[in-house]
Short mmCIF file of C-alpha atoms in Angstrom, two decimals:
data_model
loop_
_atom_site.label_atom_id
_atom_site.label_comp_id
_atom_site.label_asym_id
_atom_site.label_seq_id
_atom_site.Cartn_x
_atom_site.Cartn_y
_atom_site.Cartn_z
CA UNK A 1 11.76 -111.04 34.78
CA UNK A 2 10.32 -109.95 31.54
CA UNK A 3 6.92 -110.33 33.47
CA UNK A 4 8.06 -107.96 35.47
CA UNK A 5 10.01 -105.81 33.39
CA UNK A 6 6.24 -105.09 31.61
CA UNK A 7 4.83 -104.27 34.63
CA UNK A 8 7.16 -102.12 35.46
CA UNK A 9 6.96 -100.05 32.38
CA UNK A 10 2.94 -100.28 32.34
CA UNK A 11 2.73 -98.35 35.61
CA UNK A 12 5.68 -95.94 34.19
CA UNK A 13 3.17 -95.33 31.53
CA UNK A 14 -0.12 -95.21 33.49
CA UNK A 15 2.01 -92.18 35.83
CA UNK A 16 3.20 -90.09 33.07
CA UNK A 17 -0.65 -90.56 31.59
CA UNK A 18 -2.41 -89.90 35.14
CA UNK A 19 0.73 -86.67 35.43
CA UNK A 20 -0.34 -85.56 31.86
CA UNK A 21 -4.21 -85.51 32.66
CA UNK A 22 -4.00 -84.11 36.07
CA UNK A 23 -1.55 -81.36 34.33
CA UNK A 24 -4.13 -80.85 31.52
CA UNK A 25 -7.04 -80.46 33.71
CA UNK A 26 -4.87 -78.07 36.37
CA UNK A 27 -4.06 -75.96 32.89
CA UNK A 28 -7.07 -75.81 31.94
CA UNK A 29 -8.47 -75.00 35.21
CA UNK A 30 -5.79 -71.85 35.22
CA UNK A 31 -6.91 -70.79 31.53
CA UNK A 32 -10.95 -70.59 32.69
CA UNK A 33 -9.66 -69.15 36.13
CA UNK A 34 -8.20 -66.35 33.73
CA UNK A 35 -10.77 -63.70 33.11
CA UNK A 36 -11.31 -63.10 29.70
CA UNK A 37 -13.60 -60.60 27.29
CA UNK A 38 -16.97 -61.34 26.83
CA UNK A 39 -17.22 -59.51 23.71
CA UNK A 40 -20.08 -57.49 25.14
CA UNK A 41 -19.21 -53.54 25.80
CA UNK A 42 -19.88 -50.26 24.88
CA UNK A 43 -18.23 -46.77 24.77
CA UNK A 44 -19.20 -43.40 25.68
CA UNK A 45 -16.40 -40.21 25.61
CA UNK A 46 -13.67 -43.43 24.32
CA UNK A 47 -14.30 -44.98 28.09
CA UNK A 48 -15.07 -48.94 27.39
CA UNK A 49 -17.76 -50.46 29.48
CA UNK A 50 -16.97 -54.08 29.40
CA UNK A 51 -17.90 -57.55 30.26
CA UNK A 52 -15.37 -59.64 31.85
CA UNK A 53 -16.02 -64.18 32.88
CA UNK A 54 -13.72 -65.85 34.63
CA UNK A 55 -14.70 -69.18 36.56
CA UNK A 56 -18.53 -69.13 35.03
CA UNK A 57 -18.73 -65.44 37.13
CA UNK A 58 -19.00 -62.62 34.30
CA UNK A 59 -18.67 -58.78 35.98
CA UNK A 60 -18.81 -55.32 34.38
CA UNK A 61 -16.32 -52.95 35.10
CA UNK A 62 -15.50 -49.72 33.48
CA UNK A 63 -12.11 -47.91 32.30
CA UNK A 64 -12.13 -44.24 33.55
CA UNK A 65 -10.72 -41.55 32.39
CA UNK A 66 -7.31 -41.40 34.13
CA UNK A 67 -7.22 -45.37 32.97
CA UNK A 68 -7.87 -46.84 36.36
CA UNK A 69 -10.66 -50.04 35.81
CA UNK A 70 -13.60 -49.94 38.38
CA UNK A 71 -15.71 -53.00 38.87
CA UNK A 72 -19.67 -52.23 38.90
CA UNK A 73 -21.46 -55.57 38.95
CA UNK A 74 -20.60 -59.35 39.62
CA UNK A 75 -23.47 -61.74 38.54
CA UNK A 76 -23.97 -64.77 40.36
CA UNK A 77 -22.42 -67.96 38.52
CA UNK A 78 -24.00 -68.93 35.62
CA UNK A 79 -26.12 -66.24 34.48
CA UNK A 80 -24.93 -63.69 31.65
CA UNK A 81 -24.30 -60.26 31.93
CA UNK A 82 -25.50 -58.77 28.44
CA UNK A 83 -25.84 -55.13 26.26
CA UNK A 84 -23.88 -52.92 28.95
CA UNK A 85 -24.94 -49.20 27.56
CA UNK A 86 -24.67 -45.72 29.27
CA UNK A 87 -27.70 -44.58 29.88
CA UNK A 88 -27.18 -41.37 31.34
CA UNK A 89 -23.74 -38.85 32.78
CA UNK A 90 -23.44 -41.53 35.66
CA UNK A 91 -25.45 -44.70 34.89
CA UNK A 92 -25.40 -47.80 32.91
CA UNK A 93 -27.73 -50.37 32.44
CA UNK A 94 -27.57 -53.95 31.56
CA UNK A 95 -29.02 -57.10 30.58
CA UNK A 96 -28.75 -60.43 33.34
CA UNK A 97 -29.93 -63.62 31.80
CA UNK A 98 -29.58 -67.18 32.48
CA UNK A 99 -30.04 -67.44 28.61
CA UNK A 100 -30.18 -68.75 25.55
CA UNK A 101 -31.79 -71.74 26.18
CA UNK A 102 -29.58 -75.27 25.26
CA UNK A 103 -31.41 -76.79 22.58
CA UNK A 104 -31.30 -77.91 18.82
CA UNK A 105 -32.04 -75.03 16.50
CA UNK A 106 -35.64 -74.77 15.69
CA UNK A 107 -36.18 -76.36 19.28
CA UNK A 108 -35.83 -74.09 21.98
CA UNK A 109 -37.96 -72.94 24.61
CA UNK A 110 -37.16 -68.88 25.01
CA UNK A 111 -39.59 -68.92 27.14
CA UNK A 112 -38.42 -70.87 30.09
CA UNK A 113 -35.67 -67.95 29.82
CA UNK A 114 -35.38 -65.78 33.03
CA UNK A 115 -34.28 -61.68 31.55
CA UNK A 116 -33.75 -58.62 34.04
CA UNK A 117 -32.73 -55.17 33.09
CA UNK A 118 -30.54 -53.23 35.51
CA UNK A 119 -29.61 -49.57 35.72
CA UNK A 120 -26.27 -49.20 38.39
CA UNK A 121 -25.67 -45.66 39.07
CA UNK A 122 -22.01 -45.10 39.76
CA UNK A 123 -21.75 -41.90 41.53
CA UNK A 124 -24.41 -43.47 44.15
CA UNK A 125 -23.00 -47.59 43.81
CA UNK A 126 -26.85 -47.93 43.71
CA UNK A 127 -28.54 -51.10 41.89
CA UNK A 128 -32.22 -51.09 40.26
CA UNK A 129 -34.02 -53.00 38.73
CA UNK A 130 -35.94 -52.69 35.97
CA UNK A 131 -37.87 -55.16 34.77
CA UNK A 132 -38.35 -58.72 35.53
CA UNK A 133 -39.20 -61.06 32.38
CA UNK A 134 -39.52 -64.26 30.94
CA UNK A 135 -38.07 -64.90 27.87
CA UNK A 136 -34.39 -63.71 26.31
CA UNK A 137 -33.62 -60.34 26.09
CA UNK A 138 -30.95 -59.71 23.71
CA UNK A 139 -30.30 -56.09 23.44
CA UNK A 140 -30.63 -52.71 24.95
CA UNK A 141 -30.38 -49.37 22.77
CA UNK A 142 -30.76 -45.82 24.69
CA UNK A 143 -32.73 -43.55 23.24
CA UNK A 144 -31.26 -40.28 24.72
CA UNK A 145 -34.21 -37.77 23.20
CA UNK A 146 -36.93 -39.99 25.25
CA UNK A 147 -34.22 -40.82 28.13
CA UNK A 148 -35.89 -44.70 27.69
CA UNK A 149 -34.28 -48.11 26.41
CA UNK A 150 -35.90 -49.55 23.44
CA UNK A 151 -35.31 -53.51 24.13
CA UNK A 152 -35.14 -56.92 22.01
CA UNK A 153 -35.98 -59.87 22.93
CA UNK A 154 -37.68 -63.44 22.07
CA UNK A 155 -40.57 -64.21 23.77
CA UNK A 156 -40.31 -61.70 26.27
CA UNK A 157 -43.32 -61.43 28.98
CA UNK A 158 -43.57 -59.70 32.13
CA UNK A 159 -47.33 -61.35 32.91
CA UNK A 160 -48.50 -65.04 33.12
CA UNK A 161 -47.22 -68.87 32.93
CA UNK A 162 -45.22 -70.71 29.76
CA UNK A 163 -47.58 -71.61 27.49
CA UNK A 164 -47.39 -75.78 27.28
CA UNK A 165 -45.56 -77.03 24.47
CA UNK A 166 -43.27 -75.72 22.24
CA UNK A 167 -43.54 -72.60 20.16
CA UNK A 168 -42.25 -70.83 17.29
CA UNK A 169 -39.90 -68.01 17.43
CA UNK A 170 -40.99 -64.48 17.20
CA UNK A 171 -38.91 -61.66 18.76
CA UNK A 172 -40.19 -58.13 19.46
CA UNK A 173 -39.20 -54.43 20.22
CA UNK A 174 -40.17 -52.78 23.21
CA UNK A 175 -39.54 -49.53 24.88
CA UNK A 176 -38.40 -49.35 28.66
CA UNK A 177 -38.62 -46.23 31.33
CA UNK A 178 -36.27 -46.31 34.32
CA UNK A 179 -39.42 -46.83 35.99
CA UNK A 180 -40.21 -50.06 34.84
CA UNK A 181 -43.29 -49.15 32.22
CA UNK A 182 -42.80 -51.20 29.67
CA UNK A 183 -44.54 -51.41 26.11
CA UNK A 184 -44.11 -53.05 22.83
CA UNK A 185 -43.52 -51.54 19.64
CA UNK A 186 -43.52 -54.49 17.10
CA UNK A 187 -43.35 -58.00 16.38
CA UNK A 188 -41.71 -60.47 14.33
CA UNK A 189 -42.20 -63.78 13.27
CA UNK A 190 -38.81 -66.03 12.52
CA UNK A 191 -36.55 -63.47 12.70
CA UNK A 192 -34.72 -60.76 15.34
CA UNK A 193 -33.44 -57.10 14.31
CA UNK A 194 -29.94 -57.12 14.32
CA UNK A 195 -27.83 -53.61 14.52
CA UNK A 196 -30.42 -51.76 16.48
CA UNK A 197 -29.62 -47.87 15.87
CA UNK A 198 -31.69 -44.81 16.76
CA UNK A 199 -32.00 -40.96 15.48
CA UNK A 200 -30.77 -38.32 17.70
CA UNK A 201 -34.93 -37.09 17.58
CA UNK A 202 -35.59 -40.63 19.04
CA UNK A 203 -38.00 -40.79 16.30
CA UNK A 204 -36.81 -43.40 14.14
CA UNK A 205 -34.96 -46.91 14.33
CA UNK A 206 -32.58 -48.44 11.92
CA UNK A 207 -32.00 -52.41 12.15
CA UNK A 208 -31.11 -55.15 9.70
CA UNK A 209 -33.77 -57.59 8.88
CA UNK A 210 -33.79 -60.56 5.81
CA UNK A 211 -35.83 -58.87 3.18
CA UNK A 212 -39.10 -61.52 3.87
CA UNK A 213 -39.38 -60.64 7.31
CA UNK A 214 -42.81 -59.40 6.39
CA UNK A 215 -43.78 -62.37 4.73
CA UNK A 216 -41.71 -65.52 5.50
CA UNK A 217 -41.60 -69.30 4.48
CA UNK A 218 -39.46 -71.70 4.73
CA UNK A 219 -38.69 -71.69 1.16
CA UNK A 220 -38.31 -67.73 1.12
CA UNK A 221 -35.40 -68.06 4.13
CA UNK A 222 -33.28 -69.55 2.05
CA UNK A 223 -33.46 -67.15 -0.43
CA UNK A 224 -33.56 -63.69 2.05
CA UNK A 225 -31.11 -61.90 1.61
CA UNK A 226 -30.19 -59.27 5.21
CA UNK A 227 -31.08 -55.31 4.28
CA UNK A 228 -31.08 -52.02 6.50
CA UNK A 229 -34.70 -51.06 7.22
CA UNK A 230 -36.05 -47.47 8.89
CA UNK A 231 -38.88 -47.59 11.45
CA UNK A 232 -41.01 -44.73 12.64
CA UNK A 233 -41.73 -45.18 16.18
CA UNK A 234 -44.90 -43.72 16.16
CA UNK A 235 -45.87 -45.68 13.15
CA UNK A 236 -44.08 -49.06 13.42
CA UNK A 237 -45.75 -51.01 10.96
CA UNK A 238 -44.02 -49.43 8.08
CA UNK A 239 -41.03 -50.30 7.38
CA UNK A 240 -38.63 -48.98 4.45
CA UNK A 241 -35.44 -50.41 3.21
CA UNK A 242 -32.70 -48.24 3.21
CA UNK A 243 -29.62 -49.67 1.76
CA UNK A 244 -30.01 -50.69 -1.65
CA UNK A 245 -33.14 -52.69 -2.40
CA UNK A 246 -31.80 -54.78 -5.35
CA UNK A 247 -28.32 -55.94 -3.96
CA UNK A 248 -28.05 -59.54 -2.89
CA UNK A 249 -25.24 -59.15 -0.96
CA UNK A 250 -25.99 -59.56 3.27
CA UNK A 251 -25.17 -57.03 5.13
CA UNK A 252 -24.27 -57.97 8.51
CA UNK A 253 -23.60 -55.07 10.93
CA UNK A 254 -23.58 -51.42 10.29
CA UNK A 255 -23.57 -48.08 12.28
CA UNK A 256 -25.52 -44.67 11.19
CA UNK A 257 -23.93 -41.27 10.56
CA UNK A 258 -26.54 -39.33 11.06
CA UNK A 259 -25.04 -36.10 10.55
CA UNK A 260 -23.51 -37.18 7.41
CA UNK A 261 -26.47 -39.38 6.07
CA UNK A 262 -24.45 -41.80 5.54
CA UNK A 263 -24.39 -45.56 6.78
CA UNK A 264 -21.04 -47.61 7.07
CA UNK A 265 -21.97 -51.56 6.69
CA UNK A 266 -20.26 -54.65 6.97
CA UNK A 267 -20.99 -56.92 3.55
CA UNK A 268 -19.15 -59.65 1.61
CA UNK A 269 -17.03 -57.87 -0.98
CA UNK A 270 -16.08 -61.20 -3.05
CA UNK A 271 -19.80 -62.55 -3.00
CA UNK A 272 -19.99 -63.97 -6.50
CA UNK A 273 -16.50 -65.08 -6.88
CA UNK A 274 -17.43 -68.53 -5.26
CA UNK A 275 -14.39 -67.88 -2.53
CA UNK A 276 -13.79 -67.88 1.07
CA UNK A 277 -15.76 -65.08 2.16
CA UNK A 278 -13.68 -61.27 2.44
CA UNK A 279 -15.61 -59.12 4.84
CA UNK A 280 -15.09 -55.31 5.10
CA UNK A 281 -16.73 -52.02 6.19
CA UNK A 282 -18.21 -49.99 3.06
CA UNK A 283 -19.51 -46.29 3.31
CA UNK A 284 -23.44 -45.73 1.67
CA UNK A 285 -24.20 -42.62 0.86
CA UNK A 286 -28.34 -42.79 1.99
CA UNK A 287 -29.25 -39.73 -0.41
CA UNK A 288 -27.46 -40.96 -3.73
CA UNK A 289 -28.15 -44.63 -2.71
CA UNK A 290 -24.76 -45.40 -3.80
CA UNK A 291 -21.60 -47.19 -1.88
CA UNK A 292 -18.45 -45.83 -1.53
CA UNK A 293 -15.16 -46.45 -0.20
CA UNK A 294 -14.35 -49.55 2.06
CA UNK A 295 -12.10 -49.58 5.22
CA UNK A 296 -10.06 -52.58 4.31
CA UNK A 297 -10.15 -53.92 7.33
CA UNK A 298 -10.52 -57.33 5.79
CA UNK A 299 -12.09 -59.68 8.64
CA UNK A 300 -15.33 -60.41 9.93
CA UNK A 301 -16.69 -58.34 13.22
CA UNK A 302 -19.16 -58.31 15.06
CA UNK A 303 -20.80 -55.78 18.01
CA UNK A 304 -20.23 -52.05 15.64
CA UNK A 305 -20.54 -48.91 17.45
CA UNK A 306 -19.42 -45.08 17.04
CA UNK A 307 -18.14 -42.85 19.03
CA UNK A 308 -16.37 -39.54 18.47
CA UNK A 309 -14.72 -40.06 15.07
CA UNK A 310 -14.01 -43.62 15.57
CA UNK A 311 -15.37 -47.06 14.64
CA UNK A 312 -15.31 -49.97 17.21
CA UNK A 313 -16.17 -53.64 17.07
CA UNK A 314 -15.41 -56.98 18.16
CA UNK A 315 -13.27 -59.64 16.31
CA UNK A 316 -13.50 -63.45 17.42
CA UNK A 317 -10.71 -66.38 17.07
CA UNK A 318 -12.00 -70.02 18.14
CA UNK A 319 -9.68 -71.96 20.23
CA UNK A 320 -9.01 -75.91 19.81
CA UNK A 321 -11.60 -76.21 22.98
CA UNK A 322 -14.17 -74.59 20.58
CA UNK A 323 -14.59 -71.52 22.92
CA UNK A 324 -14.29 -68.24 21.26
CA UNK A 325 -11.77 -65.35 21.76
CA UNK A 326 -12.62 -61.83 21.54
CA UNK A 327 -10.62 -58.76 20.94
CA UNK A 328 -12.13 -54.99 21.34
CA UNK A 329 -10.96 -52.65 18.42
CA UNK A 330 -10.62 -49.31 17.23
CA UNK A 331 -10.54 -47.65 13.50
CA UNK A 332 -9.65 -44.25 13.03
CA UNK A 333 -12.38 -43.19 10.47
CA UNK A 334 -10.40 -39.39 10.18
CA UNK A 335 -7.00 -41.53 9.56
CA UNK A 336 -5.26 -39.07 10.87
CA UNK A 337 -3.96 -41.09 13.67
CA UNK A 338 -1.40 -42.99 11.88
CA UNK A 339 -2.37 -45.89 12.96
CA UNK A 340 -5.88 -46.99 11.40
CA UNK A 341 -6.60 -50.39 13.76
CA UNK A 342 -6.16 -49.95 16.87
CA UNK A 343 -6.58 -53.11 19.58
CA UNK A 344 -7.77 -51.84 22.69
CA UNK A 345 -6.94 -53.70 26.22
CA UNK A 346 -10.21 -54.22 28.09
CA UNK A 347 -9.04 -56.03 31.65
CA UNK A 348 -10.27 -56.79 35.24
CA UNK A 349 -9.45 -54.29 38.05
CA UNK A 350 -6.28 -54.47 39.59
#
């Protein structure tokens, strides 16, 4: 009987564990059905263009103006839809990627990478592409005076085989006509512009870069420390730090007020205190060379854009699963709102 009795309350306990599992991987199974933000978006007269994945399928869809949500593009599983920007009254373009490779850092081959960039025109619902390239393309940036894209990427190619082997990482600029011509600008070695901004003229590009890019060494990228640089297009070789070239504090994202000469960046405000890090926003003035107030926003971001008055970025949570969370935001930089943070809903049509 007690044989028995054992038995009996084994398989009780291998039925709750098989209804637990089967529960778990049903949840789960509902959570990734779910679709969620990307974190990838951008905004043009406060309408969010917006990246949505659900079930390994990512679309783009964008919020009109009445509110209603319109879906533009569904990629085909697996691949990434990247970099949405407007790139004119009634299209937007668009990175698709099957990238970044899997690999260790330091190991990756960027060039077995497959990148497209796609224009949708949404008066028409017509698709074009492009370009077709090897390697990762990262980022798109529309410069409005040109009407072209000036792209990023990492080993980026649109001629000719992998090279055997691995190697290193270098990253580039390039511009990109609706067309499809497509030329570089410049390259780097180690490291990839972050926070790619443009002037109004389309003559000159801002971007953060670690202050050896021009001259790094394993023993200088420990040391670098990440600055604002300008770049001529016309004369890309010479670059010229803007924010302020003896502070060791990174700065990590930033957007350019060009009619107020200003920059606002992201930096660490307790750098030396030896604490958890306190990220905020802090206004430079780019004719005194001098920082002023911050936001006090408080929190890391990512993904900083402006449009009309207002400040807009991405934050990120990490769930016990060790996939991320993202949440689309909105600072009043007039405070005159009442309300300084805003958390904008970004959704899938209905």
């Amino acid at each position: 009987m007690k044989k028995k009795g054992l038995l009996i309350t084994f398989s009780i306990i291998l039925v709750i564990t098989a209804g637990l599992i089967v529960t778990g991987i049903l949840y789960n199974a509902q959570i990734n059905a779910q679709p969620s933000f990307t974190g990838e978006y951008d905004i043009n007269h406060n309408q969010p263009l917006y990246v949505m994945k659900a079930d390994e399928t990512e679309t783009l869809y964008l919020q009109g103006e009445n509110g209603g949500v319109h879906k533009l593009y569904e990629a085909d599983e697996n691949l990434k839809i990247m970099s949405p920007i407007f790139t004119g009254e009634s299209e937007v373009s668009f990175i698709l990627t099957n990238g970044p490779p899997e690999a260790p850092p330091g190991e990756q081959e960027f060039q077995l990478v497959h990148s497209n960039v796609l224009t949708y025109d949404v008066e028409e619902e017509e698709l074009t592409t492009n370009l077709e390239a090897r390697g990762y393309i990262t980022n798109l940036l529309y410069d409005q005076a040109e009407q072209h894209m000036i792209v990023s990427g990492v080993h980026v190619s649109t001629e000719g085989e992998p090279e055997p082997g691995f190697i290193s990482f270098a990253s580039a600029l390039y511009t990109l006509t609706k067309d499809g011509n497509f030329e570089k600008i410049h390259d780097f070695d180690a490291y990839e512009p972050g926070s790619l901004q443009i002037t109004e003229n389309g003559e000159k590009l801002y971007m953060i870069l670690p202050d050896d890019f021009e001259d790094v060494s394993p023993d200088s990228m420990f040391e670098a420390t990440e600055r604002i640089y300008e770049m001529a297009i016309d004369q890309p070789k010479e670059m010229t730090v803007v924010s302020q070239p003896d502070n060791q504090v990174p700065i990590s994202e930033f957007v350019l007020l060009e009619q107020e000469n200003k920059l606002l960046y992201q930096t660490i405000i307790n750098f030396n205190e030896g604490e958890n890090y306190l990220y905020d926003y802090v206004w430079f003035d780019l004719t005194n060379q001098e920082e002023g107030e911050r936001l006090h926003i408080d929190e890391a971001s990512e993904n900083a854009k402006t449009n009309e008055n207002w400040l807009y970025y991405t934050k990120t949570t990490d769930k016990a699963d060790q996939t991320k969370v993202y949440k689309l935001y909105r600072y009043d930089l007039l405070r005159d709102t009442g309300e300084e943070e805003i958390e904008l809903r970004v959704e899938p049509e209905e």
